Amino acid sequence: MSSSGPSRSPDVTWHRGELTRERRLEALGARGGATVWFTGLSGSGKSTIAAALEARLVAEGRPAYLLDGDNLRHGLNGDLGFDQAARDENVRRTGEVARLFADAGLVALVSLVSPYAAARGAVRALHEADGLAFLEVWVSTPPEECARRDPKGLWARAERGELSGLTGVDAPYEAPRAAEVELTGELGVAAAVGRVCGALERPTYAR
Ligand code: ADP
Protein backbone atom coordinates (compact mmCIF):
# COMPACT_ATOMS: atom_id res chain seq x y z
CA MET A 1 0.00 0.00 0.00
CA SER A 2 1.11 3.53 -0.58
CA SER A 3 0.22 6.81 0.98
CA SER A 4 -2.11 9.02 -1.02
CA GLY A 5 -4.21 12.12 -0.93
CA PRO A 6 -3.53 15.45 0.67
CA SER A 7 -1.63 15.03 3.89
CA ARG A 8 -1.59 17.39 6.82
CA SER A 9 1.33 15.46 8.25
CA PRO A 10 4.38 16.61 6.30
CA ASP A 11 6.74 15.38 9.04
CA VAL A 12 5.39 11.85 9.01
CA THR A 13 7.10 9.34 6.75
CA TRP A 14 5.29 6.27 5.38
CA HIS A 15 6.48 3.16 7.24
CA ARG A 16 6.61 0.12 5.02
CA GLY A 17 5.48 -3.19 6.50
CA GLU A 18 7.30 -6.48 6.01
CA LEU A 19 4.46 -8.41 4.43
CA THR A 20 3.21 -8.44 0.89
CA ARG A 21 -0.51 -8.40 0.27
CA GLU A 22 -0.18 -11.87 -1.27
CA ARG A 23 1.44 -13.30 1.86
CA ARG A 24 -1.33 -11.90 4.01
CA LEU A 25 -3.95 -13.37 1.68
CA GLU A 26 -2.27 -16.77 1.88
CA ALA A 27 -2.48 -16.71 5.68
CA LEU A 28 -6.15 -15.71 5.48
CA GLY A 29 -6.89 -18.27 2.81
CA ALA A 30 -8.62 -15.46 0.96
CA ARG A 31 -8.83 -14.90 -2.78
CA GLY A 32 -8.32 -11.20 -2.73
CA GLY A 33 -9.94 -8.10 -1.40
CA ALA A 34 -12.15 -5.65 -3.23
CA THR A 35 -14.49 -2.79 -2.46
CA VAL A 36 -18.10 -2.88 -3.63
CA TRP A 37 -19.57 0.60 -3.27
CA PHE A 38 -23.36 0.91 -3.25
CA THR A 39 -24.60 4.41 -4.06
CA GLY A 40 -28.18 5.61 -4.45
CA LEU A 41 -31.01 7.45 -2.74
CA SER A 42 -32.19 6.75 0.79
CA GLY A 43 -34.52 3.77 0.70
CA SER A 44 -33.25 2.57 -2.67
CA GLY A 45 -32.16 -0.74 -1.13
CA LYS A 46 -28.40 -0.31 -0.71
CA SER A 47 -28.19 -1.64 2.84
CA THR A 48 -30.63 -4.48 2.26
CA ILE A 49 -28.82 -5.71 -0.85
CA ALA A 50 -25.36 -5.18 0.65
CA ALA A 51 -26.28 -7.12 3.80
CA ALA A 52 -27.64 -10.00 1.72
CA LEU A 53 -24.49 -9.94 -0.40
CA GLU A 54 -22.32 -9.96 2.72
CA ALA A 55 -24.16 -13.04 3.99
CA ARG A 56 -23.79 -14.82 0.66
CA LEU A 57 -20.09 -14.08 0.26
CA VAL A 58 -19.31 -15.21 3.80
CA ALA A 59 -21.38 -18.37 3.29
CA GLU A 60 -19.29 -19.06 0.20
CA GLY A 61 -16.10 -18.64 2.20
CA ARG A 62 -15.16 -15.20 0.91
CA PRO A 63 -14.55 -12.88 3.85
CA ALA A 64 -16.68 -9.76 3.55
CA TYR A 65 -17.61 -6.87 5.81
CA LEU A 66 -20.44 -4.38 5.49
CA LEU A 67 -19.62 -0.74 6.17
CA ASP A 68 -23.08 0.75 6.48
CA GLY A 69 -23.12 4.51 6.14
CA ASP A 70 -25.86 5.02 8.74
CA ASN A 71 -24.06 2.78 11.23
CA LEU A 72 -20.72 4.54 10.71
CA ARG A 73 -22.43 7.82 11.61
CA HIS A 74 -22.87 6.38 15.12
CA GLY A 75 -19.09 6.09 15.50
CA LEU A 76 -16.28 6.94 13.10
CA ASN A 77 -18.35 9.56 11.27
CA GLY A 78 -20.48 10.66 14.22
CA ASP A 79 -19.08 14.18 14.11
CA LEU A 80 -20.22 14.83 10.52
CA GLY A 81 -23.34 16.63 9.35
CA PHE A 82 -25.00 16.63 5.96
CA ASP A 83 -23.71 19.64 4.05
CA GLN A 84 -21.60 18.90 0.99
CA ALA A 85 -18.26 19.16 2.78
CA ALA A 86 -19.42 16.80 5.53
CA ARG A 87 -20.87 14.32 3.06
CA ASP A 88 -17.62 14.36 1.07
CA GLU A 89 -15.64 13.81 4.26
CA ASN A 90 -17.98 10.95 5.12
CA VAL A 91 -17.22 9.37 1.76
CA ARG A 92 -13.49 10.02 2.07
CA ARG A 93 -13.19 8.40 5.50
CA THR A 94 -15.37 5.47 4.56
CA GLY A 95 -13.37 5.02 1.38
CA GLU A 96 -10.12 4.95 3.34
CA VAL A 97 -11.51 2.30 5.68
CA ALA A 98 -12.80 0.25 2.75
CA ARG A 99 -9.39 0.45 1.11
CA LEU A 100 -7.74 -0.87 4.26
CA PHE A 101 -10.24 -3.72 4.48
CA ALA A 102 -9.73 -4.57 0.82
CA ASP A 103 -5.96 -4.46 1.29
CA ALA A 104 -6.37 -6.84 4.23
CA GLY A 105 -8.14 -9.32 1.91
CA LEU A 106 -11.79 -8.67 2.69
CA VAL A 107 -14.55 -7.71 0.32
CA ALA A 108 -15.54 -4.36 1.80
CA LEU A 109 -19.20 -3.61 1.10
CA VAL A 110 -20.06 0.04 1.47
CA SER A 111 -23.62 1.27 1.54
CA LEU A 112 -23.67 5.03 1.51
CA VAL A 113 -25.81 7.55 -0.41
CA SER A 114 -22.54 9.24 -1.49
CA PRO A 115 -24.32 11.81 -3.66
CA TYR A 116 -21.33 13.59 -5.19
CA ALA A 117 -19.57 12.02 -8.16
CA ALA A 118 -16.19 13.63 -7.48
CA ALA A 119 -15.99 12.19 -3.96
CA ARG A 120 -16.87 8.72 -5.24
CA GLY A 121 -14.34 9.15 -8.02
CA ALA A 122 -11.64 9.99 -5.49
CA VAL A 123 -12.32 6.73 -3.64
CA ARG A 124 -12.14 4.82 -6.91
CA ALA A 125 -8.81 6.49 -7.72
CA LEU A 126 -7.50 5.63 -4.26
CA HIS A 127 -8.23 1.95 -4.88
CA GLU A 128 -6.90 1.92 -8.41
CA ALA A 129 -3.66 3.57 -7.34
CA ASP A 130 -3.26 0.74 -4.87
CA GLY A 131 -4.09 -2.08 -7.31
CA LEU A 132 -7.35 -2.86 -5.51
CA ALA A 133 -10.59 -3.75 -7.26
CA PHE A 134 -13.36 -1.17 -6.93
CA LEU A 135 -16.90 -1.82 -8.13
CA GLU A 136 -19.40 0.97 -8.10
CA VAL A 137 -22.97 -0.31 -7.81
CA TRP A 138 -25.66 2.21 -8.59
CA VAL A 139 -28.95 1.29 -6.92
CA SER A 140 -31.09 3.34 -9.25
CA THR A 141 -34.52 2.86 -7.64
CA PRO A 142 -36.45 6.00 -8.64
CA PRO A 143 -37.34 8.57 -5.96
CA GLU A 144 -41.08 7.80 -6.06
CA GLU A 145 -40.38 4.16 -5.20
CA CYS A 146 -37.86 5.12 -2.47
CA ALA A 147 -40.49 7.44 -0.99
CA ARG A 148 -43.09 4.65 -1.13
CA ARG A 149 -40.78 2.21 0.72
CA ASP A 150 -39.43 4.87 3.09
CA PRO A 151 -37.98 2.36 5.63
CA LYS A 152 -36.64 5.12 7.88
CA GLY A 153 -39.49 7.61 7.45
CA LEU A 154 -37.15 10.21 5.94
CA TRP A 155 -39.15 10.87 2.79
CA ALA A 156 -42.33 11.42 4.83
CA ARG A 157 -40.51 13.82 7.15
CA ALA A 158 -39.12 15.75 4.18
CA GLU A 159 -42.61 15.87 2.68
CA ARG A 160 -43.98 17.34 5.93
CA GLY A 161 -41.19 19.93 5.93
CA GLU A 162 -39.58 18.44 9.06
CA LEU A 163 -36.31 17.45 7.38
CA SER A 164 -34.21 19.50 5.00
CA GLY A 165 -31.32 18.42 2.80
CA LEU A 166 -32.68 14.97 1.92
CA THR A 167 -30.86 13.72 -1.17
CA GLY A 168 -33.27 13.57 -4.08
CA VAL A 169 -35.65 16.09 -2.49
CA ASP A 170 -33.76 19.29 -1.75
CA ALA A 171 -30.18 18.08 -2.02
CA PRO A 172 -28.59 16.86 -5.26
CA TYR A 173 -27.79 13.31 -6.30
CA GLU A 174 -25.16 12.99 -9.03
CA ALA A 175 -25.84 9.62 -10.64
CA PRO A 176 -22.82 7.54 -11.68
CA ARG A 177 -21.95 7.74 -15.38
CA ALA A 178 -19.98 4.50 -15.52
CA ALA A 179 -20.98 2.28 -12.62
CA GLU A 180 -19.82 -1.32 -13.00
CA VAL A 181 -23.32 -2.48 -12.04
CA GLU A 182 -26.72 -0.80 -12.09
CA LEU A 183 -29.49 -2.31 -10.00
CA THR A 184 -32.89 -0.98 -10.94
CA GLY A 185 -35.63 -0.80 -8.32
CA GLU A 186 -37.76 -3.58 -9.75
CA LEU A 187 -35.05 -6.24 -9.27
CA GLY A 188 -35.65 -8.45 -6.26
CA VAL A 189 -32.97 -8.60 -3.57
CA ALA A 190 -31.80 -12.09 -4.58
CA ALA A 191 -31.49 -11.07 -8.23
CA ALA A 192 -29.62 -7.92 -7.24
CA VAL A 193 -27.18 -9.95 -5.13
CA GLY A 194 -26.72 -12.34 -8.05
CA ARG A 195 -25.84 -9.46 -10.39
CA VAL A 196 -23.15 -8.13 -8.07
CA CYS A 197 -21.77 -11.63 -7.46
CA GLY A 198 -21.58 -12.08 -11.21
CA ALA A 199 -19.59 -8.88 -11.52
CA LEU A 200 -17.28 -9.98 -8.70
CA GLU A 201 -16.58 -13.18 -10.66
CA ARG A 202 -15.25 -11.22 -13.65
CA PRO A 203 -11.53 -11.94 -13.99
CA THR A 204 -10.51 -8.43 -12.94
CA TYR A 205 -12.25 -8.76 -9.59
CA ALA A 206 -12.14 -12.51 -8.91
CA ARG A 207 -8.49 -12.63 -7.93
P1 ADP B 1 -30.89 2.28 1.72
O1 ADP B 1 -29.78 1.54 2.43
O2 ADP B 1 -30.66 2.46 0.25
O3 ADP B 1 -31.31 3.55 2.40
P2 ADP B 1 -32.53 0.18 2.78
O4 ADP B 1 -31.89 -1.09 2.31
O5 ADP B 1 -32.27 0.64 4.17
O6 ADP B 1 -32.19 1.34 1.74
O7 ADP B 1 -34.10 0.09 2.61
C1 ADP B 1 -34.71 -0.39 1.45
C2 ADP B 1 -36.11 -0.89 1.85
O8 ADP B 1 -36.81 -1.30 0.69
C3 ADP B 1 -36.06 -2.04 2.81
O9 ADP B 1 -37.10 -1.92 3.73
C4 ADP B 1 -36.27 -3.24 1.87
O10 ADP B 1 -36.82 -4.35 2.54
C5 ADP B 1 -37.24 -2.66 0.85
N1 ADP B 1 -37.20 -3.27 -0.49
C6 ADP B 1 -38.29 -3.63 -1.19
N2 ADP B 1 -37.95 -4.14 -2.39
C7 ADP B 1 -36.60 -4.11 -2.44
C8 ADP B 1 -35.67 -4.50 -3.44
N3 ADP B 1 -36.05 -5.03 -4.59
N4 ADP B 1 -34.36 -4.29 -3.20
C9 ADP B 1 -33.97 -3.75 -2.02
N5 ADP B 1 -34.80 -3.38 -1.03
C10 ADP B 1 -36.12 -3.54 -1.24
PDB file of C-alpha atoms and ligand atoms in Angstrom:
ATOM      1  CA  MET A   1       0.000   0.000   0.000  1.00  0.00           C
ATOM      2  CA  SER A   2       1.109   3.528  -0.585  1.00  0.00           C
ATOM      3  CA  SER A   3       0.221   6.814   0.977  1.00  0.00           C
ATOM      4  CA  SER A   4      -2.106   9.019  -1.016  1.00  0.00           C
ATOM      5  CA  GLY A   5      -4.213  12.125  -0.931  1.00  0.00           C
ATOM      6  CA  PRO A   6      -3.526  15.447   0.674  1.00  0.00           C
ATOM      7  CA  SER A   7      -1.627  15.032   3.893  1.00  0.00           C
ATOM      8  CA  ARG A   8      -1.592  17.393   6.820  1.00  0.00           C
ATOM      9  CA  SER A   9       1.333  15.459   8.253  1.00  0.00           C
ATOM     10  CA  PRO A  10       4.385  16.606   6.296  1.00  0.00           C
ATOM     11  CA  ASP A  11       6.745  15.382   9.037  1.00  0.00           C
ATOM     12  CA  VAL A  12       5.390  11.850   9.006  1.00  0.00           C
ATOM     13  CA  THR A  13       7.097   9.339   6.750  1.00  0.00           C
ATOM     14  CA  TRP A  14       5.294   6.267   5.375  1.00  0.00           C
ATOM     15  CA  HIS A  15       6.479   3.164   7.245  1.00  0.00           C
ATOM     16  CA  ARG A  16       6.605   0.119   5.018  1.00  0.00           C
ATOM     17  CA  GLY A  17       5.482  -3.189   6.500  1.00  0.00           C
ATOM     18  CA  GLU A  18       7.296  -6.485   6.013  1.00  0.00           C
ATOM     19  CA  LEU A  19       4.458  -8.407   4.425  1.00  0.00           C
ATOM     20  CA  THR A  20       3.206  -8.441   0.888  1.00  0.00           C
ATOM     21  CA  ARG A  21      -0.514  -8.403   0.268  1.00  0.00           C
ATOM     22  CA  GLU A  22      -0.181 -11.867  -1.268  1.00  0.00           C
ATOM     23  CA  ARG A  23       1.441 -13.304   1.864  1.00  0.00           C
ATOM     24  CA  ARG A  24      -1.330 -11.897   4.009  1.00  0.00           C
ATOM     25  CA  LEU A  25      -3.955 -13.368   1.683  1.00  0.00           C
ATOM     26  CA  GLU A  26      -2.271 -16.771   1.882  1.00  0.00           C
ATOM     27  CA  ALA A  27      -2.482 -16.714   5.681  1.00  0.00           C
ATOM     28  CA  LEU A  28      -6.148 -15.712   5.481  1.00  0.00           C
ATOM     29  CA  GLY A  29      -6.891 -18.273   2.815  1.00  0.00           C
ATOM     30  CA  ALA A  30      -8.620 -15.460   0.962  1.00  0.00           C
ATOM     31  CA  ARG A  31      -8.826 -14.901  -2.778  1.00  0.00           C
ATOM     32  CA  GLY A  32      -8.324 -11.199  -2.727  1.00  0.00           C
ATOM     33  CA  GLY A  33      -9.944  -8.103  -1.402  1.00  0.00           C
ATOM     34  CA  ALA A  34     -12.152  -5.651  -3.231  1.00  0.00           C
ATOM     35  CA  THR A  35     -14.490  -2.792  -2.459  1.00  0.00           C
ATOM     36  CA  VAL A  36     -18.101  -2.884  -3.626  1.00  0.00           C
ATOM     37  CA  TRP A  37     -19.570   0.596  -3.274  1.00  0.00           C
ATOM     38  CA  PHE A  38     -23.359   0.914  -3.255  1.00  0.00           C
ATOM     39  CA  THR A  39     -24.599   4.409  -4.065  1.00  0.00           C
ATOM     40  CA  GLY A  40     -28.180   5.612  -4.447  1.00  0.00           C
ATOM     41  CA  LEU A  41     -31.010   7.452  -2.737  1.00  0.00           C
ATOM     42  CA  SER A  42     -32.188   6.746   0.788  1.00  0.00           C
ATOM     43  CA  GLY A  43     -34.524   3.768   0.702  1.00  0.00           C
ATOM     44  CA  SER A  44     -33.251   2.566  -2.667  1.00  0.00           C
ATOM     45  CA  GLY A  45     -32.156  -0.740  -1.131  1.00  0.00           C
ATOM     46  CA  LYS A  46     -28.396  -0.307  -0.710  1.00  0.00           C
ATOM     47  CA  SER A  47     -28.190  -1.643   2.840  1.00  0.00           C
ATOM     48  CA  THR A  48     -30.629  -4.483   2.256  1.00  0.00           C
ATOM     49  CA  ILE A  49     -28.822  -5.708  -0.847  1.00  0.00           C
ATOM     50  CA  ALA A  50     -25.356  -5.177   0.645  1.00  0.00           C
ATOM     51  CA  ALA A  51     -26.279  -7.119   3.801  1.00  0.00           C
ATOM     52  CA  ALA A  52     -27.641  -9.999   1.722  1.00  0.00           C
ATOM     53  CA  LEU A  53     -24.485  -9.935  -0.403  1.00  0.00           C
ATOM     54  CA  GLU A  54     -22.318  -9.962   2.719  1.00  0.00           C
ATOM     55  CA  ALA A  55     -24.159 -13.044   3.994  1.00  0.00           C
ATOM     56  CA  ARG A  56     -23.793 -14.816   0.656  1.00  0.00           C
ATOM     57  CA  LEU A  57     -20.093 -14.079   0.260  1.00  0.00           C
ATOM     58  CA  VAL A  58     -19.314 -15.214   3.803  1.00  0.00           C
ATOM     59  CA  ALA A  59     -21.383 -18.373   3.288  1.00  0.00           C
ATOM     60  CA  GLU A  60     -19.290 -19.061   0.196  1.00  0.00           C
ATOM     61  CA  GLY A  61     -16.103 -18.643   2.201  1.00  0.00           C
ATOM     62  CA  ARG A  62     -15.158 -15.201   0.912  1.00  0.00           C
ATOM     63  CA  PRO A  63     -14.551 -12.877   3.846  1.00  0.00           C
ATOM     64  CA  ALA A  64     -16.682  -9.762   3.551  1.00  0.00           C
ATOM     65  CA  TYR A  65     -17.611  -6.870   5.806  1.00  0.00           C
ATOM     66  CA  LEU A  66     -20.440  -4.377   5.486  1.00  0.00           C
ATOM     67  CA  LEU A  67     -19.619  -0.743   6.171  1.00  0.00           C
ATOM     68  CA  ASP A  68     -23.077   0.746   6.475  1.00  0.00           C
ATOM     69  CA  GLY A  69     -23.124   4.509   6.135  1.00  0.00           C
ATOM     70  CA  ASP A  70     -25.863   5.016   8.735  1.00  0.00           C
ATOM     71  CA  ASN A  71     -24.062   2.784  11.227  1.00  0.00           C
ATOM     72  CA  LEU A  72     -20.721   4.537  10.712  1.00  0.00           C
ATOM     73  CA  ARG A  73     -22.431   7.822  11.607  1.00  0.00           C
ATOM     74  CA  HIS A  74     -22.868   6.380  15.125  1.00  0.00           C
ATOM     75  CA  GLY A  75     -19.091   6.094  15.504  1.00  0.00           C
ATOM     76  CA  LEU A  76     -16.278   6.944  13.104  1.00  0.00           C
ATOM     77  CA  ASN A  77     -18.351   9.561  11.274  1.00  0.00           C
ATOM     78  CA  GLY A  78     -20.478  10.660  14.224  1.00  0.00           C
ATOM     79  CA  ASP A  79     -19.084  14.181  14.107  1.00  0.00           C
ATOM     80  CA  LEU A  80     -20.216  14.833  10.525  1.00  0.00           C
ATOM     81  CA  GLY A  81     -23.341  16.629   9.354  1.00  0.00           C
ATOM     82  CA  PHE A  82     -25.003  16.630   5.956  1.00  0.00           C
ATOM     83  CA  ASP A  83     -23.705  19.636   4.051  1.00  0.00           C
ATOM     84  CA  GLN A  84     -21.600  18.900   0.992  1.00  0.00           C
ATOM     85  CA  ALA A  85     -18.255  19.155   2.781  1.00  0.00           C
ATOM     86  CA  ALA A  86     -19.422  16.797   5.532  1.00  0.00           C
ATOM     87  CA  ARG A  87     -20.865  14.321   3.063  1.00  0.00           C
ATOM     88  CA  ASP A  88     -17.624  14.365   1.070  1.00  0.00           C
ATOM     89  CA  GLU A  89     -15.638  13.808   4.257  1.00  0.00           C
ATOM     90  CA  ASN A  90     -17.982  10.952   5.123  1.00  0.00           C
ATOM     91  CA  VAL A  91     -17.223   9.370   1.763  1.00  0.00           C
ATOM     92  CA  ARG A  92     -13.489  10.018   2.072  1.00  0.00           C
ATOM     93  CA  ARG A  93     -13.189   8.397   5.496  1.00  0.00           C
ATOM     94  CA  THR A  94     -15.372   5.466   4.564  1.00  0.00           C
ATOM     95  CA  GLY A  95     -13.375   5.022   1.376  1.00  0.00           C
ATOM     96  CA  GLU A  96     -10.121   4.952   3.338  1.00  0.00           C
ATOM     97  CA  VAL A  97     -11.515   2.299   5.677  1.00  0.00           C
ATOM     98  CA  ALA A  98     -12.805   0.251   2.750  1.00  0.00           C
ATOM     99  CA  ARG A  99      -9.394   0.450   1.110  1.00  0.00           C
ATOM    100  CA  LEU A 100      -7.738  -0.866   4.264  1.00  0.00           C
ATOM    101  CA  PHE A 101     -10.241  -3.721   4.482  1.00  0.00           C
ATOM    102  CA  ALA A 102      -9.731  -4.571   0.817  1.00  0.00           C
ATOM    103  CA  ASP A 103      -5.964  -4.456   1.285  1.00  0.00           C
ATOM    104  CA  ALA A 104      -6.368  -6.839   4.227  1.00  0.00           C
ATOM    105  CA  GLY A 105      -8.144  -9.316   1.912  1.00  0.00           C
ATOM    106  CA  LEU A 106     -11.792  -8.666   2.690  1.00  0.00           C
ATOM    107  CA  VAL A 107     -14.547  -7.709   0.320  1.00  0.00           C
ATOM    108  CA  ALA A 108     -15.545  -4.355   1.804  1.00  0.00           C
ATOM    109  CA  LEU A 109     -19.195  -3.607   1.098  1.00  0.00           C
ATOM    110  CA  VAL A 110     -20.059   0.042   1.466  1.00  0.00           C
ATOM    111  CA  SER A 111     -23.625   1.266   1.542  1.00  0.00           C
ATOM    112  CA  LEU A 112     -23.668   5.025   1.507  1.00  0.00           C
ATOM    113  CA  VAL A 113     -25.813   7.554  -0.408  1.00  0.00           C
ATOM    114  CA  SER A 114     -22.543   9.237  -1.494  1.00  0.00           C
ATOM    115  CA  PRO A 115     -24.315  11.813  -3.661  1.00  0.00           C
ATOM    116  CA  TYR A 116     -21.333  13.588  -5.191  1.00  0.00           C
ATOM    117  CA  ALA A 117     -19.567  12.024  -8.162  1.00  0.00           C
ATOM    118  CA  ALA A 118     -16.192  13.634  -7.476  1.00  0.00           C
ATOM    119  CA  ALA A 119     -15.985  12.195  -3.958  1.00  0.00           C
ATOM    120  CA  ARG A 120     -16.875   8.724  -5.240  1.00  0.00           C
ATOM    121  CA  GLY A 121     -14.337   9.147  -8.020  1.00  0.00           C
ATOM    122  CA  ALA A 122     -11.639   9.988  -5.489  1.00  0.00           C
ATOM    123  CA  VAL A 123     -12.322   6.732  -3.640  1.00  0.00           C
ATOM    124  CA  ARG A 124     -12.138   4.822  -6.911  1.00  0.00           C
ATOM    125  CA  ALA A 125      -8.809   6.489  -7.722  1.00  0.00           C
ATOM    126  CA  LEU A 126      -7.502   5.626  -4.260  1.00  0.00           C
ATOM    127  CA  HIS A 127      -8.233   1.947  -4.876  1.00  0.00           C
ATOM    128  CA  GLU A 128      -6.904   1.923  -8.412  1.00  0.00           C
ATOM    129  CA  ALA A 129      -3.657   3.574  -7.336  1.00  0.00           C
ATOM    130  CA  ASP A 130      -3.261   0.738  -4.873  1.00  0.00           C
ATOM    131  CA  GLY A 131      -4.090  -2.085  -7.307  1.00  0.00           C
ATOM    132  CA  LEU A 132      -7.347  -2.863  -5.510  1.00  0.00           C
ATOM    133  CA  ALA A 133     -10.585  -3.748  -7.262  1.00  0.00           C
ATOM    134  CA  PHE A 134     -13.363  -1.167  -6.934  1.00  0.00           C
ATOM    135  CA  LEU A 135     -16.898  -1.824  -8.130  1.00  0.00           C
ATOM    136  CA  GLU A 136     -19.404   0.971  -8.104  1.00  0.00           C
ATOM    137  CA  VAL A 137     -22.969  -0.309  -7.811  1.00  0.00           C
ATOM    138  CA  TRP A 138     -25.664   2.205  -8.586  1.00  0.00           C
ATOM    139  CA  VAL A 139     -28.945   1.289  -6.922  1.00  0.00           C
ATOM    140  CA  SER A 140     -31.091   3.345  -9.247  1.00  0.00           C
ATOM    141  CA  THR A 141     -34.519   2.861  -7.642  1.00  0.00           C
ATOM    142  CA  PRO A 142     -36.455   5.999  -8.636  1.00  0.00           C
ATOM    143  CA  PRO A 143     -37.335   8.572  -5.964  1.00  0.00           C
ATOM    144  CA  GLU A 144     -41.080   7.802  -6.061  1.00  0.00           C
ATOM    145  CA  GLU A 145     -40.381   4.161  -5.196  1.00  0.00           C
ATOM    146  CA  CYS A 146     -37.857   5.120  -2.467  1.00  0.00           C
ATOM    147  CA  ALA A 147     -40.494   7.444  -0.993  1.00  0.00           C
ATOM    148  CA  ARG A 148     -43.090   4.653  -1.127  1.00  0.00           C
ATOM    149  CA  ARG A 149     -40.776   2.211   0.716  1.00  0.00           C
ATOM    150  CA  ASP A 150     -39.427   4.872   3.089  1.00  0.00           C
ATOM    151  CA  PRO A 151     -37.979   2.364   5.629  1.00  0.00           C
ATOM    152  CA  LYS A 152     -36.644   5.120   7.883  1.00  0.00           C
ATOM    153  CA  GLY A 153     -39.485   7.608   7.450  1.00  0.00           C
ATOM    154  CA  LEU A 154     -37.146  10.206   5.939  1.00  0.00           C
ATOM    155  CA  TRP A 155     -39.154  10.867   2.789  1.00  0.00           C
ATOM    156  CA  ALA A 156     -42.326  11.420   4.829  1.00  0.00           C
ATOM    157  CA  ARG A 157     -40.514  13.816   7.148  1.00  0.00           C
ATOM    158  CA  ALA A 158     -39.124  15.750   4.177  1.00  0.00           C
ATOM    159  CA  GLU A 159     -42.614  15.872   2.683  1.00  0.00           C
ATOM    160  CA  ARG A 160     -43.976  17.339   5.932  1.00  0.00           C
ATOM    161  CA  GLY A 161     -41.189  19.925   5.927  1.00  0.00           C
ATOM    162  CA  GLU A 162     -39.578  18.437   9.057  1.00  0.00           C
ATOM    163  CA  LEU A 163     -36.314  17.448   7.378  1.00  0.00           C
ATOM    164  CA  SER A 164     -34.208  19.500   5.002  1.00  0.00           C
ATOM    165  CA  GLY A 165     -31.325  18.421   2.804  1.00  0.00           C
ATOM    166  CA  LEU A 166     -32.675  14.969   1.923  1.00  0.00           C
ATOM    167  CA  THR A 167     -30.856  13.717  -1.166  1.00  0.00           C
ATOM    168  CA  GLY A 168     -33.275  13.567  -4.076  1.00  0.00           C
ATOM    169  CA  VAL A 169     -35.647  16.095  -2.493  1.00  0.00           C
ATOM    170  CA  ASP A 170     -33.756  19.288  -1.746  1.00  0.00           C
ATOM    171  CA  ALA A 171     -30.180  18.081  -2.022  1.00  0.00           C
ATOM    172  CA  PRO A 172     -28.591  16.860  -5.260  1.00  0.00           C
ATOM    173  CA  TYR A 173     -27.785  13.308  -6.301  1.00  0.00           C
ATOM    174  CA  GLU A 174     -25.165  12.986  -9.035  1.00  0.00           C
ATOM    175  CA  ALA A 175     -25.842   9.617 -10.641  1.00  0.00           C
ATOM    176  CA  PRO A 176     -22.818   7.544 -11.685  1.00  0.00           C
ATOM    177  CA  ARG A 177     -21.947   7.737 -15.375  1.00  0.00           C
ATOM    178  CA  ALA A 178     -19.981   4.504 -15.518  1.00  0.00           C
ATOM    179  CA  ALA A 179     -20.985   2.279 -12.621  1.00  0.00           C
ATOM    180  CA  GLU A 180     -19.816  -1.323 -13.001  1.00  0.00           C
ATOM    181  CA  VAL A 181     -23.317  -2.484 -12.041  1.00  0.00           C
ATOM    182  CA  GLU A 182     -26.715  -0.799 -12.086  1.00  0.00           C
ATOM    183  CA  LEU A 183     -29.489  -2.312 -10.001  1.00  0.00           C
ATOM    184  CA  THR A 184     -32.892  -0.982 -10.938  1.00  0.00           C
ATOM    185  CA  GLY A 185     -35.628  -0.801  -8.324  1.00  0.00           C
ATOM    186  CA  GLU A 186     -37.755  -3.575  -9.749  1.00  0.00           C
ATOM    187  CA  LEU A 187     -35.054  -6.240  -9.266  1.00  0.00           C
ATOM    188  CA  GLY A 188     -35.648  -8.447  -6.256  1.00  0.00           C
ATOM    189  CA  VAL A 189     -32.975  -8.596  -3.566  1.00  0.00           C
ATOM    190  CA  ALA A 190     -31.805 -12.093  -4.576  1.00  0.00           C
ATOM    191  CA  ALA A 191     -31.493 -11.070  -8.228  1.00  0.00           C
ATOM    192  CA  ALA A 192     -29.615  -7.921  -7.238  1.00  0.00           C
ATOM    193  CA  VAL A 193     -27.181  -9.946  -5.133  1.00  0.00           C
ATOM    194  CA  GLY A 194     -26.722 -12.335  -8.046  1.00  0.00           C
ATOM    195  CA  ARG A 195     -25.843  -9.462 -10.386  1.00  0.00           C
ATOM    196  CA  VAL A 196     -23.148  -8.133  -8.071  1.00  0.00           C
ATOM    197  CA  CYS A 197     -21.767 -11.633  -7.456  1.00  0.00           C
ATOM    198  CA  GLY A 198     -21.583 -12.081 -11.208  1.00  0.00           C
ATOM    199  CA  ALA A 199     -19.591  -8.878 -11.524  1.00  0.00           C
ATOM    200  CA  LEU A 200     -17.277  -9.976  -8.704  1.00  0.00           C
ATOM    201  CA  GLU A 201     -16.581 -13.176 -10.656  1.00  0.00           C
ATOM    202  CA  ARG A 202     -15.252 -11.222 -13.651  1.00  0.00           C
ATOM    203  CA  PRO A 203     -11.526 -11.944 -13.987  1.00  0.00           C
ATOM    204  CA  THR A 204     -10.507  -8.428 -12.943  1.00  0.00           C
ATOM    205  CA  TYR A 205     -12.250  -8.764  -9.591  1.00  0.00           C
ATOM    206  CA  ALA A 206     -12.139 -12.510  -8.914  1.00  0.00           C
ATOM    207  CA  ARG A 207      -8.487 -12.631  -7.934  1.00  0.00           C
TER     208      ARG A 207
HETATM  209  P1  ADP B   1     -30.891   2.281   1.725  1.00  0.00           P
HETATM  210  O1  ADP B   1     -29.782   1.538   2.429  1.00  0.00           O
HETATM  211  O2  ADP B   1     -30.656   2.457   0.250  1.00  0.00           O
HETATM  212  O3  ADP B   1     -31.313   3.548   2.404  1.00  0.00           O
HETATM  213  P2  ADP B   1     -32.533   0.181   2.777  1.00  0.00           P
HETATM  214  O4  ADP B   1     -31.886  -1.086   2.307  1.00  0.00           O
HETATM  215  O5  ADP B   1     -32.273   0.635   4.172  1.00  0.00           O
HETATM  216  O6  ADP B   1     -32.194   1.343   1.736  1.00  0.00           O
HETATM  217  O7  ADP B   1     -34.102   0.090   2.611  1.00  0.00           O
HETATM  218  C1  ADP B   1     -34.715  -0.393   1.450  1.00  0.00           C
HETATM  219  C2  ADP B   1     -36.109  -0.887   1.852  1.00  0.00           C
HETATM  220  O8  ADP B   1     -36.805  -1.302   0.687  1.00  0.00           O
HETATM  221  C3  ADP B   1     -36.061  -2.044   2.808  1.00  0.00           C
HETATM  222  O9  ADP B   1     -37.099  -1.919   3.734  1.00  0.00           O
HETATM  223  C4  ADP B   1     -36.270  -3.244   1.874  1.00  0.00           C
HETATM  224  O10 ADP B   1     -36.820  -4.350   2.541  1.00  0.00           O
HETATM  225  C5  ADP B   1     -37.237  -2.660   0.848  1.00  0.00           C
HETATM  226  N1  ADP B   1     -37.204  -3.274  -0.487  1.00  0.00           N
HETATM  227  C6  ADP B   1     -38.288  -3.626  -1.188  1.00  0.00           C
HETATM  228  N2  ADP B   1     -37.953  -4.140  -2.386  1.00  0.00           N
HETATM  229  C7  ADP B   1     -36.604  -4.109  -2.441  1.00  0.00           C
HETATM  230  C8  ADP B   1     -35.675  -4.497  -3.439  1.00  0.00           C
HETATM  231  N3  ADP B   1     -36.051  -5.029  -4.590  1.00  0.00           N
HETATM  232  N4  ADP B   1     -34.356  -4.294  -3.197  1.00  0.00           N
HETATM  233  C9  ADP B   1     -33.966  -3.748  -2.021  1.00  0.00           C
HETATM  234  N5  ADP B   1     -34.795  -3.375  -1.034  1.00  0.00           N
HETATM  235  C10 ADP B   1     -36.120  -3.541  -1.239  1.00  0.00           C
END
